[in-house]
Amino acid sequence: AQSVTQPDIHITVSEGASLELRCNYSYGATPYLFWYVQSPGQGLQLLLKYFSGDTLVQGIKGFEAEFKRSQSSFNLRKPSVHWSDAAEYFCAVGLSGYALNFGKGTSLLVTP
Amino acid sequence: GAGVSQSPSNKVTEKGKDVELRCDPISGHTALYWYRQSLGQGLEFLIYFQGNSAPDKSGLPSDRFSAERTGGSVSTLTIQRTQQEDSAVYLCASSLVFRASGGRNTGELFFGEGSRLTVL
């Protein structure tokens, strides 16, 4: 069965520190991959997406993600976290149908 | 409007009542999706529309849930005889559908801010 796994439910980082959020998927073919962010009381916003080509993709707000086919992973990274990055982050995978399959999310807390 | 609009933003109802949640997608977006977000559960897919038809309604939890879309635009999600376990945030999203090989949707989803449903 197709699935998306975000192993970390909560992550705490200090402001200015680097960040990596993990995403693994189980899918029969190379899927389309997305990262969304949900700030408190707001809707989901797309950070970045991978369809094909360069496996390192750049997104908004200084985020990037790397697709690793051999590891079935699409981890999200940011070199230096800002307090405003505190939010819920969702990895999503494009299925062979039309709906995106979302992971359960990783809640990011940023400490001073 | 510029974004996906959902109403009501908050709904409190009593167990057993029916509720209707509305979604107004981005103009020109042919695809429309309903998801449910429960605490700690991520986003659960409910149903997808392409135009006015629903090719994939596999995620609807029970026959108490139904959805329709008219005019290729506004969609309504109806929950009949609500139960406490229906309490959640119901998210609507829309997208332009790009059909790559295999017919997969590669389009970005644009989400509304959701309708928070509380069943007492």
CSV table of C-alpha atoms in Angstrom, one decimal:
chain,number,residue,atom,x,y,z
A,1,ALA,CA,0.0,0.0,0.0
A,2,GLN,CA,1.1,3.5,-0.7
A,3,SER,CA,2.1,5.4,2.4
A,4,VAL,CA,3.9,8.5,3.6
A,5,THR,CA,5.8,8.5,6.8
A,6,GLN,CA,7.1,11.4,8.9
A,7,PRO,CA,9.0,9.7,11.7
A,8,ASP,CA,9.2,12.8,13.9
A,9,ILE,CA,6.0,14.0,15.5
A,10,HIS,CA,7.7,16.9,17.3
A,11,ILE,CA,11.1,18.6,16.7
A,12,THR,CA,12.6,21.4,18.8
A,13,VAL,CA,15.4,23.5,17.4
A,14,SER,CA,17.1,26.7,18.6
A,15,GLU,CA,16.8,29.8,16.5
A,16,GLY,CA,19.7,30.0,14.1
A,17,ALA,CA,20.3,26.2,14.1
A,18,SER,CA,19.9,24.0,11.1
A,19,LEU,CA,16.8,21.9,10.5
A,20,GLU,CA,16.0,18.6,8.8
A,21,LEU,CA,12.6,17.1,8.7
A,22,ARG,CA,12.3,13.6,7.5
A,23,CYS,CA,9.9,12.1,5.0
A,24,ASN,CA,9.8,8.6,3.7
A,25,TYR,CA,7.4,7.1,1.2
A,26,SER,CA,6.4,3.7,0.0
A,27,TYR,CA,5.2,3.8,-3.6
A,28,GLY,CA,5.6,1.6,-6.7
A,29,ALA,CA,7.0,4.2,-8.9
A,30,THR,CA,8.7,7.6,-8.4
A,31,PRO,CA,6.0,9.8,-7.1
A,32,TYR,CA,5.5,13.5,-7.1
A,33,LEU,CA,6.6,14.9,-3.8
A,34,PHE,CA,5.5,18.0,-1.9
A,35,TRP,CA,6.2,19.8,1.4
A,36,TYR,CA,3.5,22.0,2.9
A,37,VAL,CA,3.6,24.2,6.0
A,38,GLN,CA,0.6,25.0,8.2
A,39,SER,CA,1.0,28.0,10.6
A,40,PRO,CA,-1.3,28.2,13.6
A,41,GLY,CA,-4.8,29.1,12.5
A,42,GLN,CA,-3.9,29.2,8.9
A,43,GLY,CA,-4.3,27.1,5.8
A,44,LEU,CA,-1.6,24.9,4.3
A,45,GLN,CA,1.0,26.6,2.1
A,46,LEU,CA,3.2,24.9,-0.4
A,47,LEU,CA,6.9,25.2,0.4
A,48,LEU,CA,8.3,23.2,-2.5
A,49,LYS,CA,7.7,20.3,-4.9
A,50,TYR,CA,9.6,17.7,-6.9
A,51,PHE,CA,8.3,16.3,-10.1
A,52,SER,CA,11.5,15.3,-12.0
A,53,GLY,CA,15.0,16.4,-12.8
A,54,ASP,CA,17.4,17.9,-10.3
A,55,THR,CA,16.9,16.1,-7.0
A,56,LEU,CA,17.7,19.1,-4.9
A,57,VAL,CA,14.8,21.5,-5.0
A,58,GLN,CA,14.6,25.0,-3.6
A,59,GLY,CA,11.4,26.4,-2.1
A,60,ILE,CA,10.1,29.5,-0.4
A,61,LYS,CA,11.3,30.9,2.9
A,62,GLY,CA,14.8,29.5,2.5
A,63,PHE,CA,13.8,25.8,2.5
A,64,GLU,CA,15.1,23.1,0.3
A,65,ALA,CA,14.5,19.4,-0.1
A,66,GLU,CA,16.5,16.5,-1.6
A,67,PHE,CA,14.9,13.5,-3.3
A,68,LYS,CA,16.8,10.3,-2.7
A,69,ARG,CA,15.4,7.5,-4.8
A,70,SER,CA,17.5,4.8,-3.2
A,71,GLN,CA,16.2,5.8,0.3
A,72,SER,CA,12.7,6.6,-0.8
A,73,SER,CA,13.1,9.9,1.0
A,74,PHE,CA,12.4,13.6,0.5
A,75,ASN,CA,13.8,15.4,3.5
A,76,LEU,CA,13.2,19.1,4.1
A,77,ARG,CA,16.1,21.3,5.2
A,78,LYS,CA,16.8,24.8,6.3
A,79,PRO,CA,20.3,26.1,7.2
A,80,SER,CA,19.2,28.6,9.8
A,81,VAL,CA,15.8,28.5,11.5
A,82,HIS,CA,13.9,31.6,12.4
A,83,TRP,CA,11.3,31.8,15.1
A,84,SER,CA,8.6,32.4,12.5
A,85,ASP,CA,9.3,28.9,11.1
A,86,ALA,CA,7.5,27.4,14.1
A,87,ALA,CA,4.6,25.5,12.4
A,88,GLU,CA,3.3,22.1,11.4
A,89,TYR,CA,5.0,20.6,8.3
A,90,PHE,CA,3.4,18.0,6.1
A,91,CYS,CA,5.0,15.9,3.4
A,92,ALA,CA,2.7,14.8,0.6
A,93,VAL,CA,3.0,12.3,-2.2
A,94,GLY,CA,1.2,12.3,-5.5
A,95,LEU,CA,-0.7,9.0,-6.1
A,96,SER,CA,-1.6,7.5,-9.4
A,97,GLY,CA,-5.1,8.8,-9.0
A,98,TYR,CA,-5.7,12.4,-8.3
A,99,ALA,CA,-5.4,13.0,-4.6
A,100,LEU,CA,-2.3,13.7,-2.6
A,101,ASN,CA,-1.4,11.4,0.3
A,102,PHE,CA,-0.2,13.3,3.3
A,103,GLY,CA,2.0,12.3,6.2
A,104,LYS,CA,0.8,12.9,9.7
A,105,GLY,CA,2.9,16.0,10.1
A,106,THR,CA,5.9,17.2,12.1
A,107,SER,CA,5.4,20.0,14.6
A,108,LEU,CA,8.4,22.4,14.8
A,109,LEU,CA,9.1,24.4,17.9
A,110,VAL,CA,11.8,27.0,17.8
A,111,THR,CA,13.4,28.1,21.0
A,112,PRO,CA,15.2,31.4,21.6
B,1,GLY,CA,-11.7,35.6,-4.8
B,2,ALA,CA,-8.0,35.2,-4.9
B,3,GLY,CA,-7.9,32.1,-2.8
B,4,VAL,CA,-10.0,29.1,-1.7
B,5,SER,CA,-12.8,30.2,0.5
B,6,GLN,CA,-14.5,28.0,3.0
B,7,SER,CA,-17.6,28.6,5.2
B,8,PRO,CA,-18.4,28.5,8.0
B,9,SER,CA,-15.0,28.8,9.6
B,10,ASN,CA,-16.5,27.4,12.8
B,11,LYS,CA,-19.5,25.2,13.3
B,12,VAL,CA,-20.8,23.8,16.6
B,13,THR,CA,-23.6,21.4,16.4
B,14,GLU,CA,-25.4,18.8,18.4
B,15,LYS,CA,-25.0,15.1,17.8
B,16,GLY,CA,-27.5,13.8,15.3
B,17,LYS,CA,-27.9,17.1,13.4
B,18,ASP,CA,-26.9,17.5,9.8
B,19,VAL,CA,-24.3,20.0,8.7
B,20,GLU,CA,-23.2,21.5,5.4
B,21,LEU,CA,-19.8,22.8,4.7
B,22,ARG,CA,-19.1,25.0,1.7
B,23,CYS,CA,-16.0,25.4,-0.5
B,24,ASP,CA,-15.5,28.1,-3.2
B,25,PRO,CA,-12.4,27.2,-5.2
B,26,ILE,CA,-10.0,29.4,-7.0
B,27,SER,CA,-11.6,30.5,-10.3
B,28,GLY,CA,-10.6,28.3,-13.2
B,29,HIS,CA,-9.4,25.4,-11.1
B,30,THR,CA,-11.0,22.3,-12.3
B,31,ALA,CA,-10.0,19.9,-9.5
B,32,LEU,CA,-11.4,20.2,-6.0
B,33,TYR,CA,-10.6,18.1,-2.9
B,34,TRP,CA,-11.9,17.6,0.5
B,35,TYR,CA,-9.7,16.5,3.4
B,36,ARG,CA,-10.3,16.0,7.1
B,37,GLN,CA,-7.7,17.0,9.7
B,38,SER,CA,-8.1,15.6,13.1
B,39,LEU,CA,-5.7,16.3,16.0
B,40,GLY,CA,-2.5,14.3,15.5
B,41,GLN,CA,-3.9,12.4,12.5
B,42,GLY,CA,-2.6,14.5,9.6
B,43,LEU,CA,-4.8,15.0,6.6
B,44,GLU,CA,-7.3,12.3,5.6
B,45,PHE,CA,-8.5,12.3,2.0
B,46,LEU,CA,-12.2,12.3,1.7
B,47,ILE,CA,-13.2,13.0,-1.9
B,48,TYR,CA,-12.0,14.5,-5.2
B,49,PHE,CA,-13.9,16.3,-8.0
B,50,GLN,CA,-12.8,16.8,-11.5
B,51,GLY,CA,-15.4,19.3,-12.8
B,52,ASN,CA,-18.7,18.2,-11.4
B,53,SER,CA,-17.9,14.5,-11.2
B,54,ALA,CA,-16.2,12.7,-8.4
B,55,PRO,CA,-13.8,10.0,-9.8
B,56,ASP,CA,-12.5,9.2,-6.3
B,57,LYS,CA,-14.8,9.2,-3.3
B,58,SER,CA,-12.9,6.4,-1.6
B,59,GLY,CA,-12.1,8.3,1.5
B,60,LEU,CA,-15.6,9.1,2.6
B,61,PRO,CA,-15.8,7.5,6.1
B,62,SER,CA,-19.5,6.4,5.9
B,63,ASP,CA,-22.7,6.9,4.0
B,64,ARG,CA,-23.5,9.8,6.3
B,65,PHE,CA,-21.0,11.8,4.3
B,66,SER,CA,-21.7,13.1,0.8
B,67,ALA,CA,-20.5,15.9,-1.4
B,68,GLU,CA,-21.5,17.6,-4.6
B,69,ARG,CA,-20.1,20.2,-6.9
B,70,THR,CA,-22.2,22.3,-9.2
B,71,GLY,CA,-21.2,24.4,-12.2
B,72,GLY,CA,-17.6,23.2,-11.9
B,73,SER,CA,-17.2,25.6,-9.0
B,74,VAL,CA,-18.7,25.6,-5.5
B,75,SER,CA,-18.7,22.3,-3.6
B,76,THR,CA,-20.7,21.3,-0.5
B,77,LEU,CA,-19.8,18.6,1.9
B,78,THR,CA,-22.8,17.3,3.9
B,79,ILE,CA,-22.6,15.2,7.0
B,80,GLN,CA,-25.8,13.7,8.1
B,81,ARG,CA,-26.6,12.7,11.7
B,82,THR,CA,-23.4,14.0,13.0
B,83,GLN,CA,-21.4,12.0,15.5
B,84,GLN,CA,-18.8,13.2,18.0
B,85,GLU,CA,-16.1,11.5,16.0
B,86,ASP,CA,-16.9,13.7,13.1
B,87,SER,CA,-15.4,16.7,15.0
B,88,ALA,CA,-12.4,17.9,13.0
B,89,VAL,CA,-11.2,20.6,10.6
B,90,TYR,CA,-12.5,20.0,7.1
B,91,LEU,CA,-10.1,21.4,4.5
B,92,CYS,CA,-10.9,22.1,0.9
B,93,ALA,CA,-8.3,22.5,-1.8
B,94,SER,CA,-8.4,23.2,-5.5
B,95,SER,CA,-5.9,22.8,-8.3
B,96,LEU,CA,-5.3,23.0,-12.0
B,97,VAL,CA,-4.9,19.4,-13.1
B,98,PHE,CA,-1.8,18.6,-15.1
B,99,ARG,CA,-2.0,15.2,-16.7
B,100,ALA,CA,1.5,13.7,-17.0
B,101,SER,CA,2.1,10.2,-18.3
B,102,GLY,CA,0.0,7.8,-16.4
B,103,GLY,CA,-2.6,10.4,-15.7
B,104,ARG,CA,-1.2,11.5,-12.4
B,105,ASN,CA,-2.1,14.8,-11.0
B,106,THR,CA,1.0,16.9,-10.6
B,107,GLY,CA,-0.7,20.1,-9.9
B,108,GLU,CA,-0.1,22.0,-6.7
B,109,LEU,CA,-3.1,22.1,-4.3
B,110,PHE,CA,-4.2,25.4,-2.9
B,111,PHE,CA,-5.9,25.1,0.5
B,112,GLY,CA,-8.6,27.0,2.2
B,113,GLU,CA,-8.3,27.8,5.9
B,114,GLY,CA,-10.8,25.1,6.8
B,115,SER,CA,-14.1,24.7,8.6
B,116,ARG,CA,-13.8,23.6,12.2
B,117,LEU,CA,-16.6,21.3,13.1
B,118,THR,CA,-17.4,20.5,16.8
B,119,VAL,CA,-20.1,18.0,17.5
B,120,LEU,CA,-21.3,18.1,21.1
